[in-house]
Amino acid sequence: MPRKRSTWSARFSEPVDERVKRFTASVAFDRRLAKYDIQASIAHARMLAARGIISRRDLAAITRGLTRISKEIDAGRFRWSLDAEDVHLNIERRLTALVGEAGKRLHTARSRNDQVATDVRLWLRAEIDELRALVSQLEKVLLNQAERHAALIMPGFTHLQVAQPVTFGHHLLAYVEMLERDRERLLDVRKRLNKLPLGAAALAGTSFPIDRARVARELGFEGLCENSLDAVSDRDFAIEFCAAAALAMVHLSRLAEELVLWSSPRFGFVRLPEGYTTGSSIMPQKKNPDVAELVRGKSGRTLGALVTLLALMKAQPLAYNKDNQEDKEPLFDAVDTLKDSLAIFAGLVGGLEPVPQAMRAAVLEGHATATDLADYLVRKGVPFRDAHGIVARAVREAERAGTDLASLPVPTLKKFSAKIGADVAKFLTPEGSVAARRHPGGTAPSEVRKAIARARKRLAR
């Protein structure tokens, strides 16, 4: 029995080797583009009919056939074929089987090169819209937690050493800022990808009198890819998305790392919701932060996707090359990974329970108000560098005494500077420390609440 030939096989005297067929086929993963392939094909057919390139009768048949195919795919009844190689030829072959000659006319004035470039842009545009909504949702969850704990004292760290008191709400707002930048970057990517490649055909455009602007309007593109060579070979938008996704996952990974640390008995700052932890097969006491650890681990996948696409494109001559088939799996995986991580983190963060006693105990262990004592001396007229040295000596005394700087008696503190008076006590408490930072971006509870209000207003736009 002779082997089936490809759509383009009239040029060849031998059929494609079966191993080559499996090696070059992409239908196993690019079938997720089917919805957008059909959407773009209908817009293309309408334009062809409007320009008199195909008949209205052909348009009706094509539209009817593609609508049926869409329903078959949605219902899981569509039969995907390796012989048809990719999503585009699978749909075209089924269309021709349904409507005959009209189906063969659909590919007039286009190529799979500009077709796939259009499909991927349509798909990624929709995914970005979903991702931005998921980022917003996680921001709202963080804001809710920050509002509940705007005045909860915890240690702020540098070098993972206790540095200064902050509030839990202020700490969580740092991640809101990161995520908001991620949301903005995704919007920037969307703006740049939202240009129509269709009409570039294989690489040089087409000799048919097409109306690209009409297709762009129907598909919601804000402009046209201006150069046909670039239109079919550009994957900047995919690389740029993967860069934005990788950075977003790095932000989630940083938060994941803190949750792993904070939930360990050595810190004990938070309790994780049980639905987002797992046990041990051998140690019955364990409650492992597996979700946070997996998000931390999955950040490597998005970093890998970015590097893969950069390596894929770095040596390609113009215009389209088969290498570009390899753009989809890393891009798809980056989208899936980021979507899953954002969605699951919203539930994890929403169920966090801080442990105030543990946080306060940690603040009191690290001389966290040392800078406040230096600032106090500066306000008394001591140059900051001198104040820094005075406080450093006081800290050494506190360590010799086995206590925190804030617990040293005023007479002891006065040994280091005559400028220190009884009023110093209110500046050395964690509450006094955070309350003193009353400026935009500061950790004072009043400023935290203002920042939350600004962030909510921003998300509402």
Coordinates of N, CA and C in Angstrom, one line a residue, residues 74-292:
D74 N -13.6 21.2 19.7 CA -14.1 21.5 21.1 C -14.7 20.2 21.7
A75 N -15.3 19.4 20.9 CA -15.9 18.2 21.4 C -15.0 17.0 21.5
G76 N -13.8 17.2 21.1 CA -12.8 16.1 21.1 C -13.0 15.0 20.0
R77 N -13.7 15.4 19.0 CA -14.0 14.4 17.9 C -13.1 14.6 16.7
F78 N -12.3 15.6 16.7 CA -11.4 15.9 15.5 C -10.3 14.8 15.5
R79 N -10.0 14.3 14.3 CA -9.0 13.2 14.2 C -7.7 13.9 13.7
W80 N -6.8 14.0 14.6 CA -5.5 14.6 14.3 C -4.6 13.6 13.6
S81 N -3.9 14.0 12.5 CA -3.1 13.1 11.7 C -1.7 13.5 11.7
L82 N -0.8 12.6 11.9 CA 0.6 12.8 11.8 C 1.0 13.1 10.3
D83 N 0.3 12.4 9.4 CA 0.5 12.6 8.0 C 0.4 14.1 7.6
A84 N -0.6 14.8 8.2 CA -0.8 16.2 7.9 C 0.2 17.1 8.6
E85 N 1.0 16.6 9.4 CA 2.2 17.3 9.9 C 2.0 18.3 11.0
D86 N 1.1 19.3 10.8 CA 0.9 20.3 11.8 C -0.6 20.7 11.9
V87 N -0.9 21.6 12.8 CA -2.3 22.0 13.0 C -2.9 22.6 11.8
H88 N -2.1 23.4 11.0 CA -2.6 24.1 9.8 C -3.1 23.1 8.7
L89 N -2.2 22.1 8.4 CA -2.6 21.2 7.4 C -3.6 20.2 7.8
N90 N -3.7 19.9 9.1 CA -4.7 19.1 9.6 C -6.1 19.7 9.4
I91 N -6.2 21.0 9.7 CA -7.4 21.7 9.5 C -7.7 21.9 8.1
E92 N -6.7 22.2 7.3 CA -7.0 22.4 5.8 C -7.5 21.1 5.2
R93 N -6.8 20.0 5.5 CA -7.2 18.7 5.0 C -8.6 18.3 5.3
R94 N -9.0 18.6 6.6 CA -10.4 18.3 7.0 C -11.4 19.2 6.3
L95 N -11.0 20.5 6.1 CA -11.8 21.4 5.5 C -12.1 21.0 4.0
T96 N -11.1 20.6 3.3 CA -11.2 20.1 2.0 C -12.1 18.9 1.9
A97 N -12.0 18.0 2.9 CA -12.9 16.8 2.9 C -14.3 17.2 3.1
L98 N -14.5 18.3 3.8 CA -15.9 18.7 4.1 C -16.5 19.5 3.0
V99 N -15.8 20.5 2.4 CA -16.4 21.4 1.4 C -15.8 21.3 0.1
G100 N -14.8 20.4 -0.2 CA -14.3 20.2 -1.5 C -13.4 21.3 -2.0
E101 N -13.6 21.7 -3.3 CA -12.6 22.7 -3.9 C -12.5 24.0 -3.2
A102 N -13.6 24.4 -2.5 CA -13.5 25.7 -1.8 C -12.4 25.7 -0.7
G103 N -12.3 24.5 -0.1 CA -11.3 24.3 0.9 C -9.9 24.5 0.4
K104 N -9.6 24.1 -0.9 CA -8.3 24.2 -1.5 C -8.0 25.7 -1.8
R105 N -9.0 26.5 -1.9 CA -8.8 27.9 -2.3 C -8.4 28.8 -1.0
L106 N -8.7 28.3 0.2 CA -8.4 29.1 1.4 C -7.0 29.6 1.5
H107 N -6.0 28.8 1.0 CA -4.6 29.1 1.2 C -4.1 30.1 0.2
T108 N -5.0 30.6 -0.7 CA -4.6 31.6 -1.7 C -4.0 32.8 -0.9
A109 N -2.9 33.4 -1.4 CA -2.3 34.6 -0.9 C -1.8 34.5 0.5
R110 N -1.5 33.3 1.0 CA -0.8 33.1 2.3 C 0.1 31.9 2.3
S111 N 0.9 31.8 3.3 CA 1.8 30.7 3.4 C 1.7 30.2 4.9
R112 N 2.2 29.0 5.1 CA 2.2 28.5 6.5 C 3.1 29.4 7.3
N113 N 4.1 30.1 6.6 CA 5.0 31.0 7.4 C 4.3 32.1 8.0
D114 N 3.5 32.9 7.3 CA 2.8 34.0 7.9 C 1.6 33.5 8.7
Q115 N 1.1 32.3 8.3 CA -0.1 31.7 9.0 C 0.3 31.4 10.5
V116 N 1.4 30.7 10.6 CA 1.8 30.3 12.0 C 2.2 31.5 12.8
A117 N 2.9 32.5 12.2 CA 3.3 33.7 12.9 C 2.0 34.4 13.4
T118 N 1.0 34.4 12.6 CA -0.3 35.1 13.1 C -0.9 34.3 14.2
D119 N -1.0 33.0 14.0 CA -1.6 32.1 15.0 C -1.0 32.3 16.4
V120 N 0.4 32.2 16.4 CA 1.1 32.3 17.7 C 0.9 33.6 18.3
R121 N 0.8 34.7 17.6 CA 0.6 36.0 18.1 C -0.8 36.1 18.7
L122 N -1.8 35.6 18.0 CA -3.2 35.6 18.5 C -3.3 34.8 19.8
W123 N -2.6 33.6 19.8 CA -2.7 32.8 21.0 C -2.0 33.4 22.2
L124 N -0.8 34.0 22.0 CA 0.0 34.6 23.1 C -0.7 35.8 23.6
R125 N -1.4 36.6 22.7 CA -2.1 37.8 23.1 C -3.2 37.4 24.1
A126 N -3.9 36.3 23.8 CA -5.0 35.9 24.7 C -4.4 35.4 26.0
E127 N -3.3 34.7 26.0 CA -2.7 34.2 27.2 C -2.2 35.3 28.0
I128 N -1.6 36.3 27.4 CA -1.1 37.5 28.2 C -2.3 38.1 28.9
D129 N -3.4 38.2 28.3 CA -4.6 38.8 29.0 C -5.0 38.0 30.2
E130 N -4.9 36.7 30.1 CA -5.2 35.8 31.2 C -4.1 36.0 32.3
L131 N -2.9 36.0 31.9 CA -1.8 36.1 32.9 C -1.9 37.4 33.6
R132 N -2.2 38.5 32.9 CA -2.3 39.8 33.6 C -3.4 39.8 34.7
A133 N -4.5 39.1 34.3 CA -5.6 38.9 35.3 C -5.1 38.1 36.5
L134 N -4.3 37.1 36.3 CA -3.8 36.3 37.4 C -2.8 37.0 38.3
V135 N -2.0 37.9 37.6 CA -1.0 38.7 38.4 C -1.8 39.7 39.3
S136 N -2.9 40.3 38.7 CA -3.7 41.2 39.5 C -4.4 40.5 40.7
Q137 N -4.8 39.3 40.4 CA -5.4 38.5 41.5 C -4.4 38.2 42.7
L138 N -3.2 37.9 42.3 CA -2.2 37.6 43.4 C -1.9 38.9 44.1
E139 N -1.8 40.0 43.3 CA -1.6 41.3 44.0 C -2.7 41.6 45.0
K140 N -3.9 41.4 44.6 CA -5.0 41.7 45.5 C -4.9 40.8 46.8
V141 N -4.5 39.5 46.6 CA -4.4 38.7 47.8 C -3.3 39.2 48.7
L142 N -2.2 39.6 48.1 CA -1.1 40.2 48.9 C -1.5 41.5 49.6
L143 N -2.3 42.3 48.9 CA -2.8 43.6 49.5 C -3.7 43.3 50.7
N144 N -4.6 42.3 50.6 CA -5.5 41.9 51.7 C -4.7 41.5 52.9
Q145 N -3.6 40.7 52.7 CA -2.8 40.3 53.8 C -2.0 41.5 54.4
A146 N -1.5 42.3 53.5 CA -0.8 43.5 54.0 C -1.7 44.4 54.8
E147 N -2.9 44.6 54.4 CA -3.9 45.4 55.1 C -4.2 44.9 56.5
R148 N -4.3 43.5 56.6 CA -4.6 42.9 57.9 C -3.4 43.0 58.8
H149 N -2.2 43.1 58.3 CA -1.0 43.1 59.1 C -0.1 44.3 58.8
A150 N -0.8 45.4 58.6 CA 0.0 46.7 58.3 C 0.8 47.1 59.5
A151 N 0.5 46.7 60.7 CA 1.3 47.2 61.9 C 2.0 46.0 62.6
L152 N 2.0 44.8 62.0 CA 2.6 43.7 62.6 C 4.1 43.8 62.4
I153 N 4.8 43.8 63.6 CA 6.3 44.0 63.5 C 7.0 42.7 63.2
M154 N 8.0 42.8 62.3 CA 8.8 41.6 62.0 C 10.2 42.2 61.7
P155 N 11.2 41.3 61.7 CA 12.6 41.8 61.3 C 12.7 42.0 59.8
G156 N 13.3 43.1 59.4 CA 13.8 43.2 58.0 C 15.2 42.7 58.0
F157 N 15.6 42.1 56.9 CA 16.9 41.4 56.8 C 17.7 42.1 55.7
T158 N 19.0 42.1 55.9 CA 20.0 42.2 54.8 C 21.0 41.1 55.0
H159 N 21.5 40.5 54.0 CA 22.4 39.3 54.1 C 21.8 38.2 55.0
L160 N 20.5 38.2 55.1 CA 19.8 37.3 55.9 C 20.1 37.4 57.4
Q161 N 20.6 38.6 57.7 CA 20.9 39.0 59.1 C 19.8 40.0 59.5
V162 N 19.4 40.0 60.8 CA 18.4 41.0 61.2 C 19.0 42.4 61.0
A163 N 18.2 43.3 60.4 CA 18.7 44.6 60.0 C 18.0 45.7 60.8
Q164 N 16.7 45.8 60.4 CA 15.8 46.8 61.1 C 14.4 46.3 61.2
P165 N 13.6 46.8 62.1 CA 12.2 46.4 62.1 C 11.5 46.9 60.9
V166 N 10.6 46.1 60.4 CA 9.6 46.5 59.4 C 8.3 45.9 59.8
T167 N 7.3 46.2 59.0 CA 6.0 45.5 59.3 C 5.8 44.4 58.2
F168 N 5.1 43.4 58.6 CA 4.7 42.3 57.7 C 4.0 42.9 56.5
G169 N 3.1 43.8 56.7 CA 2.4 44.4 55.6 C 3.4 45.1 54.6
H170 N 4.4 45.8 55.1 CA 5.3 46.5 54.3 C 6.2 45.5 53.5
H171 N 6.5 44.4 54.1 CA 7.3 43.3 53.4 C 6.5 42.7 52.3
L172 N 5.2 42.5 52.5 CA 4.4 41.9 51.4 C 4.2 42.9 50.3
L173 N 4.2 44.2 50.6 CA 4.0 45.2 49.6 C 5.2 45.2 48.6
A174 N 6.3 44.8 49.1 CA 7.5 44.7 48.1 C 7.2 43.8 47.0
Y175 N 6.5 42.7 47.3 CA 6.1 41.7 46.2 C 5.0 42.3 45.3
V176 N 4.1 43.1 45.9 CA 3.1 43.8 45.1 C 3.8 44.7 44.0
E177 N 4.9 45.4 44.5 CA 5.6 46.2 43.5 C 6.2 45.4 42.4
M178 N 6.8 44.3 42.8 CA 7.5 43.4 41.8 C 6.4 42.9 40.8
L179 N 5.3 42.4 41.3 CA 4.3 41.9 40.4 C 3.6 43.0 39.5
E180 N 3.5 44.2 40.0 CA 3.0 45.3 39.2 C 3.9 45.5 38.0
R181 N 5.2 45.5 38.3 CA 6.2 45.6 37.2 C 6.0 44.5 36.2
D182 N 5.8 43.3 36.7 CA 5.5 42.2 35.8 C 4.3 42.4 35.0
R183 N 3.2 42.9 35.6 CA 2.0 43.2 34.8 C 2.2 44.2 33.8
E184 N 3.0 45.2 34.1 CA 3.3 46.3 33.1 C 4.1 45.7 31.9
R185 N 5.1 44.8 32.3 CA 5.9 44.3 31.2 C 5.1 43.4 30.3
L186 N 4.2 42.6 30.8 CA 3.3 41.8 30.0 C 2.5 42.7 29.0
L187 N 2.0 43.8 29.5 CA 1.3 44.8 28.7 C 2.2 45.3 27.6
D188 N 3.4 45.6 27.9 CA 4.4 46.1 26.9 C 4.6 45.0 25.8
V189 N 4.8 43.8 26.2 CA 4.9 42.7 25.3 C 3.7 42.6 24.4
R190 N 2.5 42.7 25.0 CA 1.3 42.6 24.2 C 1.2 43.7 23.1
K191 N 1.6 44.9 23.5 CA 1.6 46.0 22.5 C 2.5 45.7 21.3
R192 N 3.7 45.2 21.6 CA 4.6 45.0 20.5 C 4.2 43.7 19.6
L193 N 3.6 42.7 20.2 CA 3.3 41.6 19.4 C 2.0 41.8 18.6
N194 N 1.2 42.8 19.0 CA -0.1 42.9 18.4 C -0.1 43.6 17.0
K195 N 0.7 43.0 16.2 CA 0.8 43.5 14.8 C 0.6 42.3 13.9
L196 N 0.0 42.4 12.7 CA -0.4 41.3 11.9 C 0.7 40.9 10.9
P197 N 1.1 39.7 11.0 CA 2.1 39.2 9.9 C 1.4 38.7 8.7
L198 N 0.1 38.3 8.8 CA -0.6 37.7 7.6 C -0.6 38.7 6.4
G199 N -0.3 38.1 5.3 CA -0.1 38.9 4.1 C 1.4 39.0 3.6
A200 N 2.3 38.6 4.6 CA 3.7 38.5 4.2 C 3.9 37.2 3.3
A201 N 3.0 36.3 3.3 CA 3.1 35.0 2.6 C 4.3 34.3 3.0
A202 N 5.1 33.7 2.1 CA 6.2 32.9 2.5 C 7.4 33.8 3.0
L203 N 7.6 34.9 2.3 CA 8.6 35.9 2.7 C 8.6 37.2 2.0
A204 N 8.0 37.2 0.8 CA 8.1 38.4 -0.1 C 6.8 39.1 -0.3
G205 N 5.7 38.7 0.4 CA 4.4 39.2 0.1 C 3.7 38.4 -0.9
T206 N 2.6 38.9 -1.5 CA 1.8 38.2 -2.5 C 1.5 39.1 -3.6
S207 N 1.3 38.5 -4.8 CA 0.9 39.2 -6.0 C -0.6 39.5 -6.0
F208 N -1.4 38.9 -5.1 CA -2.8 39.2 -5.1 C -3.1 40.5 -4.4
P209 N -4.2 41.2 -4.8 CA -4.6 42.5 -4.3 C -5.2 42.4 -2.9
I210 N -4.5 41.9 -1.9 CA -5.1 41.7 -0.6 C -5.3 43.0 0.2
D211 N -6.1 42.9 1.3 CA -6.3 44.1 2.2 C -5.9 43.7 3.6
R212 N -4.6 43.9 3.9 CA -4.1 43.5 5.2 C -4.8 44.2 6.3
A213 N -5.0 45.5 6.1 CA -5.6 46.3 7.1 C -7.0 45.8 7.6
R214 N -7.7 45.3 6.6 CA -9.0 44.7 6.9 C -8.9 43.5 7.9
V215 N -8.0 42.6 7.5 CA -7.7 41.5 8.4 C -7.3 41.9 9.8
A216 N -6.4 42.9 9.8 CA -5.9 43.3 11.1 C -7.0 43.8 12.0
R217 N -7.9 44.6 11.4 CA -9.0 45.1 12.2 C -9.9 44.0 12.7
E218 N -10.2 43.0 11.8 CA -11.1 42.0 12.2 C -10.5 41.1 13.4
L219 N -9.2 40.9 13.3 CA -8.5 40.1 14.3 C -8.1 40.9 15.5
G220 N -8.3 42.2 15.5 CA -8.0 43.0 16.7 C -6.5 43.4 16.8
F221 N -5.8 43.3 15.7 CA -4.4 43.8 15.7 C -4.4 45.3 15.5
E222 N -3.4 45.9 16.2 CA -3.3 47.4 16.2 C -2.4 47.9 15.1
G223 N -1.9 47.1 14.3 CA -1.0 47.5 13.1 C -0.6 46.3 12.3
L224 N 0.3 46.6 11.3 CA 0.8 45.6 10.5 C 2.3 45.4 10.7
C225 N 2.8 44.2 10.5 CA 4.2 44.0 10.4 C 4.6 44.6 9.0
E226 N 5.5 45.5 9.1 CA 5.7 46.4 7.9 C 6.7 45.7 6.9
N227 N 7.5 44.7 7.3 CA 8.4 44.1 6.3 C 8.1 42.6 6.3
S228 N 7.9 42.1 5.1 CA 7.4 40.7 4.9 C 8.5 39.7 5.4
L229 N 9.8 40.1 5.2 CA 10.8 39.2 5.6 C 10.8 39.1 7.2
D230 N 10.7 40.2 7.8 CA 10.7 40.2 9.3 C 9.4 39.6 9.8
A231 N 8.3 39.8 9.1 CA 7.0 39.3 9.6 C 7.0 37.8 9.8
V232 N 7.6 37.1 8.9 CA 7.6 35.6 9.0 C 8.7 35.0 9.8
S233 N 9.7 35.8 10.1 CA 10.9 35.3 10.8 C 11.0 35.8 12.2
D234 N 10.3 36.9 12.5 CA 10.4 37.5 13.8 C 9.9 36.6 14.9
R235 N 10.7 36.4 15.9 CA 10.2 35.7 17.2 C 10.6 36.6 18.4
D236 N 10.9 37.9 18.1 CA 11.2 38.7 19.3 C 10.1 38.7 20.3
F237 N 8.9 38.7 19.8 CA 7.7 38.8 20.8 C 7.7 37.6 21.7
A238 N 8.1 36.4 21.2 CA 8.1 35.2 22.0 C 9.3 35.3 23.0
I239 N 10.4 35.8 22.6 CA 11.6 35.9 23.4 C 11.3 37.0 24.5
E240 N 10.7 38.1 24.1 CA 10.4 39.1 25.1 C 9.4 38.6 26.1
F241 N 8.4 37.8 25.7 CA 7.5 37.3 26.6 C 8.2 36.4 27.6
C242 N 9.1 35.5 27.1 CA 9.8 34.6 28.0 C 10.6 35.3 29.0
A243 N 11.2 36.4 28.5 CA 12.0 37.2 29.5 C 11.1 37.8 30.6
A244 N 9.9 38.3 30.2 CA 9.0 38.8 31.2 C 8.5 37.7 32.1
A245 N 8.2 36.5 31.5 CA 7.8 35.4 32.3 C 8.9 34.9 33.3
A246 N 10.1 34.9 32.8 CA 11.2 34.4 33.6 C 11.4 35.3 34.8
L247 N 11.3 36.6 34.6 CA 11.4 37.6 35.7 C 10.3 37.5 36.7
A248 N 9.1 37.3 36.2 CA 7.9 37.1 37.1 C 8.1 35.8 37.9
M249 N 8.6 34.8 37.3 CA 8.9 33.5 38.1 C 10.0 33.7 39.1
V250 N 11.0 34.5 38.7 CA 12.0 34.8 39.7 C 11.4 35.5 40.9
H251 N 10.5 36.4 40.7 CA 9.8 37.1 41.8 C 9.0 36.1 42.7
L252 N 8.3 35.2 42.0 CA 7.6 34.2 42.8 C 8.6 33.3 43.5
S253 N 9.7 33.0 42.9 CA 10.7 32.1 43.5 C 11.3 32.8 44.8
R254 N 11.5 34.1 44.7 CA 12.0 34.8 45.9 C 11.0 34.7 47.0
L255 N 9.7 34.9 46.7 CA 8.7 34.8 47.8 C 8.6 33.4 48.3
A256 N 8.7 32.4 47.3 CA 8.7 31.0 47.7 C 9.8 30.7 48.7
E257 N 11.0 31.2 48.4 CA 12.1 31.0 49.3 C 11.9 31.5 50.7
E258 N 11.3 32.7 50.8 CA 11.0 33.3 52.1 C 9.9 32.4 52.8
L259 N 9.0 32.0 52.1 CA 7.9 31.1 52.7 C 8.5 29.8 53.3
V260 N 9.5 29.3 52.5 CA 10.1 28.0 53.0 C 10.9 28.3 54.3
L261 N 11.6 29.4 54.3 CA 12.4 29.8 55.5 C 11.4 30.2 56.6
W262 N 10.5 31.0 56.4 CA 9.6 31.5 57.4 C 8.8 30.4 58.1
S263 N 8.4 29.4 57.3 CA 7.6 28.3 57.8 C 8.4 27.2 58.5
S264 N 9.7 27.3 58.5 CA 10.5 26.3 59.2 C 10.6 26.6 60.7
P265 N 10.7 25.6 61.5 CA 10.8 25.9 62.9 C 11.8 26.9 63.4
R266 N 12.9 27.0 62.6 CA 14.0 27.9 63.0 C 13.6 29.3 62.9
F267 N 12.6 29.6 62.0 CA 12.0 31.0 61.9 C 10.7 31.0 62.6
G268 N 9.8 30.1 62.1 CA 8.4 30.0 62.7 C 7.6 31.3 62.5
F269 N 7.9 32.1 61.5 CA 7.2 33.4 61.3 C 5.8 33.2 60.8
V270 N 5.5 32.1 60.0 CA 4.2 31.9 59.4 C 3.8 30.4 59.4
R271 N 2.5 30.2 59.4 CA 2.0 28.9 59.2 C 1.4 28.8 57.8
L272 N 1.8 27.8 57.0 CA 1.2 27.6 55.7 C -0.1 26.9 55.8
P273 N -1.0 27.2 54.9 CA -2.3 26.5 54.9 C -2.0 25.0 54.5
E274 N -2.7 24.1 55.3 CA -2.4 22.7 55.1 C -2.7 22.2 53.7
G275 N -3.6 22.8 53.0 CA -3.9 22.3 51.7 C -2.8 22.6 50.7
Y276 N -1.8 23.3 51.1 CA -0.7 23.7 50.2 C 0.6 23.1 50.8
T277 N 0.5 22.1 51.6 CA 1.7 21.4 52.2 C 1.5 19.9 52.0
T278 N 2.6 19.2 52.2 CA 2.5 17.7 52.2 C 3.2 17.1 53.3
G279 N 3.0 15.8 53.6 CA 3.7 15.1 54.6 C 4.9 14.4 54.1
S280 N 5.4 13.6 55.0 CA 6.6 12.7 54.7 C 6.2 11.3 54.7
S281 N 6.8 10.5 53.9 CA 6.5 9.0 53.8 C 7.0 8.3 55.0
I282 N 8.0 8.9 55.7 CA 8.6 8.2 56.9 C 8.6 9.0 58.2
M283 N 8.5 10.4 58.1 CA 8.5 11.2 59.3 C 7.2 11.8 59.5
P284 N 6.4 11.3 60.5 CA 5.0 11.7 60.7 C 4.9 13.1 61.1
Q285 N 5.9 13.8 61.7 CA 5.8 15.1 62.2 C 5.9 16.2 61.1
K286 N 6.3 15.8 59.9 CA 6.7 16.8 58.9 C 5.4 17.4 58.2
K287 N 5.6 18.7 57.9 CA 4.6 19.4 57.1 C 5.5 20.3 56.1
N288 N 5.7 19.7 54.9 CA 6.6 20.2 54.0 C 6.0 21.3 53.1
P289 N 6.8 22.4 52.8 CA 6.3 23.4 51.9 C 6.5 23.1 50.5
D290 N 5.9 22.0 50.0 CA 6.2 21.5 48.7 C 5.7 22.5 47.6
V291 N 4.6 23.1 47.8 CA 4.1 24.0 46.7 C 5.1 25.2 46.5
A292 N 5.6 25.8 47.6 CA 6.5 26.9 47.5 C 7.8 26.3 46.9

